[in-house]
mmCIF file of C-alpha atoms in Angstrom:
data_model
loop_
_atom_site.group_PDB
_atom_site.id
_atom_site.type_symbol
_atom_site.label_atom_id
_atom_site.label_comp_id
_atom_site.label_asym_id
_atom_site.label_seq_id
_atom_site.Cartn_x
_atom_site.Cartn_y
_atom_site.Cartn_z
ATOM 1 C CA MET A 15 137.077 146.225 96.105
ATOM 2 C CA ASP A 16 137.723 143.010 97.488
ATOM 3 C CA GLY A 17 135.957 139.484 95.850
ATOM 4 C CA GLN A 18 135.524 136.010 98.185
ATOM 5 C CA PHE A 19 133.967 133.204 96.440
ATOM 6 C CA SER A 20 132.465 129.742 97.060
ATOM 7 C CA SER A 21 131.517 126.801 95.854
ATOM 8 C CA PRO A 22 131.032 126.427 91.630
ATOM 9 C CA HIS A 23 127.713 125.072 90.409
ATOM 10 C CA ALA A 24 125.565 127.732 90.025
ATOM 11 C CA LEU A 25 125.387 131.346 89.196
ATOM 12 C CA ARG A 26 123.759 132.981 92.124
ATOM 13 C CA SER A 27 122.894 137.252 91.796
ATOM 14 C CA PRO A 28 124.431 138.893 94.906
ATOM 15 C CA PHE A 29 120.981 139.926 96.222
ATOM 16 C CA ALA A 30 119.844 136.357 96.135
ATOM 17 C CA PRO A 31 119.341 134.977 99.343
ATOM 18 C CA PHE A 32 121.451 131.968 101.180
ATOM 19 C CA SER A 33 118.535 130.816 103.538
ATOM 20 C CA ARG A 34 118.556 127.693 101.665
ATOM 21 C CA PRO A 35 121.677 125.200 100.573
ATOM 22 C CA THR A 36 121.708 124.921 96.771
ATOM 23 C CA SER A 37 123.674 123.050 93.881
ATOM 24 C CA LEU A 38 125.196 126.012 92.265
ATOM 25 C CA PHE A 39 125.917 129.199 93.321
ATOM 26 C CA ILE A 40 128.482 132.428 93.583
ATOM 27 C CA ARG A 41 128.911 134.887 96.449
ATOM 28 C CA PHE A 42 130.192 138.334 95.928
ATOM 29 C CA TYR A 43 131.473 140.684 98.441
ATOM 30 C CA PHE A 44 132.282 143.438 97.387
ATOM 31 C CA ASN A 45 133.336 146.380 99.490
ATOM 32 C CA ILE A 46 134.547 149.753 97.781
ATOM 33 C CA SER A 47 136.995 151.519 99.416
ATOM 34 C CA HIS A 48 139.483 154.507 97.964
ATOM 35 C CA THR A 49 142.384 152.736 99.536
ATOM 36 C CA THR A 50 142.128 149.295 99.124
ATOM 37 C CA ALA A 51 144.433 148.127 95.735
ATOM 38 C CA MET A 52 143.360 147.110 92.813
ATOM 39 C CA PRO A 53 142.852 143.773 93.297
ATOM 40 C CA SER A 54 144.808 141.258 90.704
ATOM 41 C CA ALA A 55 143.760 138.985 88.056
ATOM 42 C CA SER A 56 144.186 135.517 89.713
ATOM 43 C CA GLN A 57 141.646 136.517 92.293
ATOM 44 C CA TYR A 58 139.026 136.416 89.219
ATOM 45 C CA LYS A 59 140.105 133.090 87.746
ATOM 46 C CA PRO A 60 137.304 131.048 89.677
ATOM 47 C CA PHE A 61 134.341 133.598 88.822
ATOM 48 C CA LEU A 62 135.658 133.033 85.189
ATOM 49 C CA ASP A 63 136.311 129.424 85.216
ATOM 50 C CA LEU A 64 132.685 129.300 86.455
ATOM 51 C CA ILE A 65 130.983 131.365 84.151
ATOM 52 C CA ASN A 66 132.672 129.092 81.452
ATOM 53 C CA ALA A 67 131.838 126.095 82.872
ATOM 54 C CA ILE A 68 128.109 127.378 83.441
ATOM 55 C CA HIS A 69 128.213 128.353 79.936
ATOM 56 C CA LEU A 70 128.991 125.301 78.293
ATOM 57 C CA GLN A 71 126.679 123.119 80.099
ATOM 58 C CA ALA A 72 123.621 125.573 78.896
ATOM 59 C CA GLU A 73 125.259 125.537 75.109
ATOM 60 C CA THR A 74 124.821 121.658 75.605
ATOM 61 C CA ALA A 75 121.311 121.556 76.962
ATOM 62 C CA ARG A 76 120.329 124.688 74.256
ATOM 63 C CA TYR A 77 122.081 121.736 71.306
ATOM 64 C CA LEU A 78 120.080 119.225 73.209
ATOM 65 C CA ALA A 79 116.776 120.919 73.192
ATOM 66 C CA ILE A 80 117.129 121.665 69.302
ATOM 67 C CA SER A 81 118.069 118.010 68.854
ATOM 68 C CA GLY A 82 114.993 117.260 70.756
ATOM 69 C CA ILE A 83 112.437 119.318 68.528
ATOM 70 C CA ALA A 84 113.950 118.443 65.205
ATOM 71 C CA LEU A 85 113.946 114.850 66.165
ATOM 72 C CA LEU A 86 109.975 114.942 67.309
ATOM 73 C CA LEU A 87 109.401 116.999 64.097
ATOM 74 C CA TYR A 88 111.058 114.680 61.983
ATOM 75 C CA ASP A 89 109.359 111.409 63.500
ATOM 76 C CA TRP A 90 105.901 113.786 63.242
ATOM 77 C CA LEU A 91 106.351 113.973 59.558
ATOM 78 C CA THR A 92 107.866 110.380 58.822
ATOM 79 C CA THR A 93 104.773 108.614 60.462
ATOM 80 C CA LEU A 94 102.505 111.286 59.540
ATOM 81 C CA ASP A 95 100.476 108.795 57.152
ATOM 82 C CA GLU A 96 100.516 106.323 59.847
ATOM 83 C CA GLU A 97 98.857 108.862 62.247
ATOM 84 C CA VAL A 98 96.315 109.987 59.175
ATOM 85 C CA LYS A 99 95.565 105.999 58.897
ATOM 86 C CA TYR A 100 94.956 105.051 62.433
ATOM 87 C CA ILE A 101 94.379 108.132 64.483
ATOM 88 C CA TRP A 102 92.650 111.073 62.057
ATOM 89 C CA GLY A 103 88.531 111.012 61.462
ATOM 90 C CA ARG A 104 87.899 108.006 64.069
ATOM 91 C CA LYS A 105 85.910 109.386 67.187
ATOM 92 C CA TRP A 106 87.576 110.902 70.265
ATOM 93 C CA THR A 107 88.702 107.831 73.177
ATOM 94 C CA LEU A 108 90.819 108.052 75.691
ATOM 95 C CA ALA A 109 93.841 106.247 73.465
ATOM 96 C CA ARG A 110 93.226 109.345 71.071
ATOM 97 C CA MET A 111 93.744 112.160 73.784
ATOM 98 C CA VAL A 112 96.518 110.418 75.312
ATOM 99 C CA TYR A 113 98.177 110.100 71.747
ATOM 100 C CA HIS A 114 97.242 114.095 70.834
ATOM 101 C CA LEU A 115 98.759 115.050 74.368
ATOM 102 C CA ASN A 116 101.970 113.020 73.848
ATOM 103 C CA ARG A 117 102.520 114.685 70.525
ATOM 104 C CA VAL A 118 101.624 117.863 71.754
ATOM 105 C CA LEU A 119 103.147 118.417 75.068
ATOM 106 C CA PRO A 120 106.704 117.975 74.270
ATOM 107 C CA LEU A 121 106.707 120.885 71.903
ATOM 108 C CA LEU A 122 105.254 123.150 74.129
ATOM 109 C CA LEU A 123 107.505 122.268 76.931
ATOM 110 C CA ILE A 124 110.880 122.475 74.966
ATOM 111 C CA GLY A 125 109.905 125.083 72.522
ATOM 112 C CA PHE A 126 108.260 127.821 74.558
ATOM 113 C CA ASP A 127 110.460 131.059 75.921
ATOM 114 C CA THR A 128 108.577 133.004 78.511
ATOM 115 C CA GLN A 129 109.665 133.783 82.126
ATOM 116 C CA CYS A 130 111.501 132.292 83.695
ATOM 117 C CA LYS A 131 109.299 131.494 86.732
ATOM 118 C CA LYS A 132 106.507 130.265 84.428
ATOM 119 C CA ILE A 133 108.989 128.164 82.684
ATOM 120 C CA ILE A 134 110.072 126.525 85.565
ATOM 121 C CA LEU A 135 106.955 125.537 86.393
ATOM 122 C CA SER A 136 105.633 124.732 82.623
ATOM 123 C CA TYR A 137 108.296 122.126 82.838
ATOM 124 C CA SER A 138 107.862 120.778 85.980
ATOM 125 C CA TYR A 139 104.374 119.615 86.235
ATOM 126 C CA GLY A 140 104.807 119.137 82.345
ATOM 127 C CA VAL A 141 107.095 116.496 82.593
ATOM 128 C CA ILE A 142 105.205 114.600 85.336
ATOM 129 C CA ALA A 143 102.172 114.858 82.850
ATOM 130 C CA LEU A 144 104.398 113.165 80.341
ATOM 131 C CA LEU A 145 104.985 110.226 83.304
ATOM 132 C CA VAL A 146 101.196 109.871 83.000
ATOM 133 C CA LEU A 147 101.253 109.323 79.542
ATOM 134 C CA ILE A 148 104.408 107.225 79.852
ATOM 135 C CA CYS A 149 103.603 105.102 82.975
ATOM 136 C CA THR A 150 99.453 104.947 80.783
ATOM 137 C CA THR A 151 100.937 102.910 77.638
ATOM 138 C CA SER A 152 102.945 101.043 80.017
ATOM 139 C CA ILE A 153 100.125 99.943 81.537
ATOM 140 C CA ILE A 154 98.446 99.177 77.952
ATOM 141 C CA ARG A 155 100.917 97.310 77.551
ATOM 142 C CA CYS A 156 100.842 95.417 80.708
ATOM 143 C CA TRP A 157 97.087 94.640 80.779
ATOM 144 C CA ALA A 158 96.556 93.794 76.756
ATOM 145 C CA LEU A 159 98.571 90.284 77.743
ATOM 146 C CA TYR A 160 97.659 89.482 81.660
ATOM 147 C CA GLY A 161 93.735 90.651 80.707
ATOM 148 C CA GLN A 162 92.697 90.097 84.436
ATOM 149 C CA LYS A 163 91.701 92.962 86.495
ATOM 150 C CA TRP A 164 94.138 92.556 89.395
ATOM 151 C CA ILE A 165 96.528 94.168 87.014
ATOM 152 C CA LEU A 166 94.610 97.347 87.040
ATOM 153 C CA TRP A 167 94.512 97.047 90.543
ATOM 154 C CA LEU A 168 98.082 97.102 91.190
ATOM 155 C CA LEU A 169 99.384 99.147 88.578
ATOM 156 C CA ILE A 170 96.751 102.158 88.448
ATOM 157 C CA PRO A 171 97.403 102.603 92.704
ATOM 158 C CA GLY A 172 101.373 102.104 92.047
ATOM 159 C CA LEU A 173 100.592 104.843 89.447
ATOM 160 C CA ILE A 174 98.880 107.154 91.651
ATOM 161 C CA VAL A 175 101.970 106.705 94.157
ATOM 162 C CA THR A 176 104.344 107.070 91.316
ATOM 163 C CA VAL A 177 102.782 110.586 90.195
ATOM 164 C CA GLY A 178 101.883 112.018 93.600
ATOM 165 C CA HIS A 179 105.679 111.261 94.856
ATOM 166 C CA ALA A 180 107.148 112.412 91.755
ATOM 167 C CA THR A 181 104.243 116.105 92.281
ATOM 168 C CA LEU A 182 105.541 116.136 95.659
ATOM 169 C CA GLU A 183 109.634 116.427 94.666
ATOM 170 C CA ALA A 184 108.644 118.597 92.272
ATOM 171 C CA THR A 185 107.540 120.714 94.024
ATOM 172 C CA ILE A 186 109.313 120.805 97.479
ATOM 173 C CA ASN A 187 112.219 121.793 94.685
ATOM 174 C CA ILE A 188 110.625 124.120 92.666
ATOM 175 C CA ASP A 189 109.812 126.308 96.283
ATOM 176 C CA LYS A 190 114.094 125.899 96.411
ATOM 177 C CA THR A 191 114.570 126.715 92.731
ATOM 178 C CA THR A 192 115.414 130.888 92.382
ATOM 179 C CA ALA A 193 115.384 132.438 89.596
ATOM 180 C CA LEU A 194 119.202 134.710 89.209
ATOM 181 C CA VAL A 195 119.854 137.893 87.494
ATOM 182 C CA ASN A 196 122.045 137.207 84.742
ATOM 183 C CA PRO A 197 125.567 138.943 85.627
ATOM 184 C CA VAL A 198 126.815 138.573 81.862
ATOM 185 C CA PRO A 199 124.008 138.739 79.247
ATOM 186 C CA GLU A 200 125.904 139.032 76.611
ATOM 187 C CA LEU A 201 128.163 135.536 77.466
ATOM 188 C CA LEU A 202 124.994 134.030 79.132
ATOM 189 C CA GLN A 203 121.369 133.934 77.751
ATOM 190 C CA GLY A 204 118.267 132.373 79.061
ATOM 191 C CA CYS A 205 117.158 131.559 82.465
ATOM 192 C CA LEU A 206 119.772 131.383 85.403
ATOM 193 C CA VAL A 207 118.115 129.343 88.097
ATOM 194 C CA SER A 208 119.529 127.415 91.280
ATOM 195 C CA ILE A 209 118.459 123.919 91.194
ATOM 196 C CA PRO A 210 118.633 121.922 94.829
ATOM 197 C CA ASN A 211 120.345 119.193 94.317
ATOM 198 C CA ASP A 212 117.982 116.795 95.496
ATOM 199 C CA ILE A 213 115.850 117.402 92.413
ATOM 200 C CA TRP A 214 116.622 113.621 91.173
ATOM 201 C CA LEU A 215 114.032 112.117 93.160
ATOM 202 C CA ALA A 216 111.415 113.852 91.141
ATOM 203 C CA TYR A 217 112.916 111.115 88.506
ATOM 204 C CA PHE A 218 113.269 107.909 90.743
ATOM 205 C CA SER A 219 109.998 107.189 91.444
ATOM 206 C CA GLY A 220 109.673 106.588 87.843
ATOM 207 C CA VAL A 221 112.602 104.712 87.127
ATOM 208 C CA LEU A 222 111.314 102.414 89.123
ATOM 209 C CA TYR A 223 107.640 101.717 87.949
ATOM 210 C CA GLU A 224 108.528 101.335 84.698
ATOM 211 C CA VAL A 225 111.059 98.583 86.256
ATOM 212 C CA VAL A 226 108.155 96.783 87.318
ATOM 213 C CA VAL A 227 106.303 97.023 84.188
ATOM 214 C CA PHE A 228 108.990 95.756 82.068
ATOM 215 C CA CYS A 229 109.535 92.703 84.376
ATOM 216 C CA LEU A 230 105.531 91.761 84.563
ATOM 217 C CA ILE A 231 105.431 91.647 81.051
ATOM 218 C CA VAL A 232 108.731 89.902 80.424
ATOM 219 C CA TRP A 233 107.534 87.294 83.148
ATOM 220 C CA ARG A 234 104.090 87.188 81.630
ATOM 221 C CA ILE A 235 105.469 86.202 77.869
ATOM 222 C CA TRP A 236 108.127 83.676 79.491
ATOM 223 C CA TYR A 237 104.308 82.438 81.119
ATOM 224 C CA LEU A 238 102.975 82.040 78.127
ATOM 225 C CA GLY A 239 105.082 80.820 75.888
ATOM 226 C CA ASP A 240 106.980 78.593 78.411
ATOM 227 C CA GLY A 241 107.185 75.401 76.115
ATOM 228 C CA LEU A 242 105.183 76.062 73.328
ATOM 229 C CA GLY A 243 107.159 79.084 71.640
ATOM 230 C CA LEU A 244 106.176 82.675 71.582
ATOM 231 C CA THR A 245 103.318 83.710 69.688
ATOM 232 C CA PRO A 246 103.321 86.736 66.885
ATOM 233 C CA LEU A 247 101.352 88.847 69.595
ATOM 234 C CA MET A 248 104.030 87.752 72.138
ATOM 235 C CA ARG A 249 106.841 88.665 70.220
ATOM 236 C CA GLN A 250 105.879 91.606 69.361
ATOM 237 C CA LEU A 251 104.835 93.055 72.354
ATOM 238 C CA LEU A 252 108.290 91.582 73.777
ATOM 239 C CA ASN A 253 110.333 93.001 70.676
ATOM 240 C CA ASN A 254 108.575 97.002 71.368
ATOM 241 C CA GLY A 255 108.341 96.579 75.004
ATOM 242 C CA ALA A 256 112.445 95.968 75.462
ATOM 243 C CA TRP A 257 113.436 98.695 72.650
ATOM 244 C CA TYR A 258 110.780 100.775 74.565
ATOM 245 C CA PHE A 259 112.199 100.046 78.092
ATOM 246 C CA ALA A 260 116.031 100.455 77.589
ATOM 247 C CA VAL A 261 115.858 103.310 75.613
ATOM 248 C CA ASN A 262 113.420 104.964 78.443
ATOM 249 C CA LEU A 263 115.089 103.896 81.239
ATOM 250 C CA ALA A 264 118.474 104.831 79.653
ATOM 251 C CA LEU A 265 116.633 108.365 78.984
ATOM 252 C CA MET A 266 114.931 108.248 82.835
ATOM 253 C CA LEU A 267 118.684 107.159 84.511
ATOM 254 C CA PHE A 268 120.007 110.157 82.453
ATOM 255 C CA SER A 269 118.262 112.903 84.004
ATOM 256 C CA CYS A 270 117.731 111.185 87.292
ATOM 257 C CA VAL A 271 121.653 110.694 87.819
ATOM 258 C CA GLY A 272 122.387 113.940 86.004
ATOM 259 C CA SER A 273 120.099 115.662 88.506
ATOM 260 C CA ALA A 274 122.869 114.100 91.140
ATOM 261 C CA TYR A 275 125.905 116.047 89.841
ATOM 262 C CA PRO A 276 126.697 119.210 89.505
ATOM 263 C CA SER A 277 128.670 118.868 86.087
ATOM 264 C CA THR A 278 125.536 117.627 84.745
ATOM 265 C CA ILE A 279 122.952 119.075 86.524
ATOM 266 C CA ILE A 280 121.618 121.823 83.317
ATOM 267 C CA MET A 281 122.101 119.165 80.532
ATOM 268 C CA ALA A 282 119.777 116.721 82.759
ATOM 269 C CA ASN A 283 116.834 119.275 83.092
ATOM 270 C CA GLY A 284 116.995 121.834 80.653
ATOM 271 C CA SER A 285 117.833 120.228 77.679
ATOM 272 C CA GLY A 286 114.290 118.305 77.384
ATOM 273 C CA LEU A 287 116.057 115.306 75.883
ATOM 274 C CA LEU A 288 113.609 112.919 78.103
ATOM 275 C CA THR A 289 110.483 114.708 76.627
ATOM 276 C CA ALA A 290 111.377 114.513 73.389
ATOM 277 C CA LEU A 291 112.819 110.846 73.207
ATOM 278 C CA SER A 292 109.862 109.509 75.532
ATOM 279 C CA SER A 293 107.399 111.160 73.602
ATOM 280 C CA ILE A 294 108.627 109.477 69.961
ATOM 281 C CA MET A 295 108.670 105.914 72.322
ATOM 282 C CA CYS A 296 105.110 106.581 72.879
ATOM 283 C CA SER A 297 104.238 107.228 69.692
ATOM 284 C CA ARG A 298 106.001 104.587 67.853
ATOM 285 C CA ILE A 299 104.549 101.992 70.394
ATOM 286 C CA PHE A 300 101.060 102.808 69.195
ATOM 287 C CA PHE A 301 101.580 102.339 65.648
ATOM 288 C CA SER A 302 103.197 99.415 66.367
ATOM 289 C CA MET A 303 100.110 97.807 68.338
ATOM 290 C CA HIS A 304 98.115 99.316 65.260
ATOM 291 C CA GLU A 305 99.812 97.989 62.629
ATOM 292 C CA PHE A 306 100.032 94.282 64.405
ATOM 293 C CA ALA A 307 96.454 94.453 64.711
ATOM 294 C CA SER A 308 95.520 95.635 61.620
ATOM 295 C CA GLN A 309 97.257 92.034 59.820
ATOM 296 C CA ASP A 310 95.479 89.052 59.165
ATOM 297 C CA ARG A 311 95.691 86.345 62.134
ATOM 298 C CA VAL A 312 96.502 83.077 62.195
ATOM 299 C CA HIS A 313 94.917 80.479 64.426
ATOM 300 C CA LEU A 314 96.983 78.206 66.569
ATOM 301 C CA SER A 315 95.511 74.848 68.154
ATOM 302 C CA LEU A 316 98.666 72.159 69.806
ATOM 303 C CA GLY A 317 96.579 69.073 70.797
ATOM 304 C CA PRO A 318 93.404 68.721 72.376
ATOM 305 C CA PRO A 319 92.354 69.594 75.665
ATOM 306 C CA LEU A 320 93.473 67.621 78.482
ATOM 307 C CA GLY A 321 92.113 67.085 81.872
ATOM 308 C CA SER A 322 93.122 69.183 84.715
ATOM 309 C CA SER A 323 95.476 66.559 86.288
ATOM 310 C CA VAL A 324 98.117 66.893 83.697
ATOM 311 C CA ARG A 325 100.133 70.004 84.645
ATOM 312 C CA GLY A 326 99.547 72.772 81.744
ATOM 313 C CA SER A 327 96.395 70.822 80.361
ATOM 314 C CA GLY A 328 94.248 73.347 80.310
ATOM 315 C CA ILE A 329 93.910 75.845 77.608
ATOM 316 C CA ILE A 330 97.069 78.563 77.744
ATOM 317 C CA THR A 331 96.146 81.628 76.651
ATOM 318 C CA GLY A 332 97.148 85.265 76.154
ATOM 319 C CA GLU A 333 94.499 87.348 75.902
ATOM 320 C CA PHE A 334 94.836 90.955 74.463
ATOM 321 C CA ALA A 335 92.347 91.369 76.793
ATOM 322 C CA ILE A 336 91.943 95.501 75.558
ATOM 323 C CA PRO A 337 90.157 96.043 72.102
ATOM 324 C CA MET A 338 91.996 98.534 70.260
ATOM 325 C CA GLU A 339 89.118 100.532 70.223
ATOM 326 C CA THR A 340 88.871 101.581 73.371
ATOM 327 C CA PHE A 341 91.651 103.363 72.838
ATOM 328 C CA SER A 342 91.506 104.665 68.814
ATOM 329 C CA ASP A 343 88.907 104.267 66.771
ATOM 330 C CA GLY A 344 85.489 103.221 67.830
ATOM 331 C CA SER A 345 84.907 100.770 65.398
ATOM 332 C CA ARG A 346 85.248 96.905 65.001
ATOM 333 C CA SER A 347 87.597 95.564 62.411
ATOM 334 C CA PRO A 348 86.518 91.928 60.915
ATOM 335 C CA SER A 349 89.776 90.683 61.677
ATOM 336 C CA GLY A 350 90.461 89.540 65.185
ATOM 337 C CA LEU A 351 93.517 87.410 66.426
ATOM 338 C CA GLN A 352 93.305 84.262 67.726
ATOM 339 C CA VAL A 353 95.986 81.769 69.794
ATOM 340 C CA THR A 354 94.862 79.229 71.556
ATOM 341 C CA PHE A 355 97.141 76.616 73.253
ATOM 342 C CA ASP A 356 96.680 73.180 74.598
ATOM 343 C CA THR A 357 99.604 71.699 75.907
ATOM 344 C CA PRO A 358 99.140 67.864 74.427
ATOM 345 C CA PRO A 359 101.276 64.573 76.861
ATOM 346 C CA GLN A 360 104.038 63.319 74.587
ATOM 347 C CA SER A 361 101.975 60.182 73.637
ATOM 348 C CA LEU A 362 99.418 62.473 71.799
ATOM 349 C CA GLY A 363 101.271 64.783 68.123
ATOM 350 C CA ARG A 364 100.665 68.220 67.758
ATOM 351 C CA SER A 365 98.500 69.677 64.952
ATOM 352 C CA THR A 366 98.665 72.814 64.125
ATOM 353 C CA SER A 367 95.780 74.091 61.552
ATOM 354 C CA SER A 368 95.153 77.375 60.269
ATOM 355 C CA LYS A 369 91.979 79.685 59.464
ATOM 356 C CA GLY A 370 91.431 82.549 57.425
ATOM 357 C CA LYS A 371 89.445 85.858 59.316
ATOM 358 C CA SER A 372 86.962 83.984 59.752
ATOM 359 C CA ALA A 373 88.047 81.993 62.174
ATOM 360 C CA ALA A 374 89.955 84.187 63.919
ATOM 361 C CA ARG A 375 87.414 85.139 67.117
ATOM 362 C CA SER A 376 88.855 83.328 70.139
ATOM 363 C CA SER A 377 91.103 83.522 73.242
ATOM 364 C CA ASP A 378 94.248 85.113 72.601
ATOM 365 C CA LYS A 379 92.473 88.773 70.390
ATOM 366 C CA LEU A 380 93.750 91.813 69.670
ATOM 367 C CA SER A 381 90.863 94.098 67.437
ATOM 368 C CA VAL A 382 90.696 97.075 65.766
#
């Protein structure tokens, strides 16, 4: 028996085709002859090393998947009171559907055990569906700050392009992905598939989209608070947006960059870590904004309005343009948020007036 090996990345069955390049494969050629001598143990070392590398990556991916499910369940249980308060018992709206999909979809993607082809299809397109939920949350935050239709005309087509690119790349790579026959089921458990090297392109558009949205949010907050300081709403959006962006970008970079290297490709695509933690971040953003909306609000008026000839003389408003009932409960609370900024000249003093709920009805509002 004579064995020949090539390229140490993923395991390929001896019966699988080799017409397409893949990231990981082994080829076996067996010539059975009664006259050939038995091979030495050193001839099997590359094969054994490859099996060991695949086993280590698969075990790491499994532990990450178990950790992801545990984190999802823990987050669900620890925020159950907030879910009951802000989600349950309220009419079905776009935001409620997005919330429930964000909660349930990751568990479906990570937790189901079925045929290899179904796993590939469900996980690939399921991650794209989760990308839509993540980007929708980003659009809501951005629209809340701008309150102008042009931001929607910018972000929604951008989302369509992003999802279209991710879907195209996923479809192409699914066609290139081959389920393999497991040669050592006692050692390697689960599905063995050959994954193309360019799978990272499916994540790349999502990374760019999140960068653009975060830059828009930071610029708008800086513009509204320039010289006047940040309002509680701006600070809330900035803090949440920064943390959300940092965590989500790190996860997407892990999936994107990790998919480009054979040593991490299994962990990046098979662990479900991006799915689990992105879902948690989306839920936290929802609850954070609901909690902020339910608090009492303060009306700030800094000086009288000035003529249009003075820079910044017009009322600079930061409007949370989307009433939260559009995305949550369908009922308007008597409490609202109003923050109105007037930029006075140096000769004018600044006056700050605080009013209760009855006065909170104007430009910068967040209603539930």
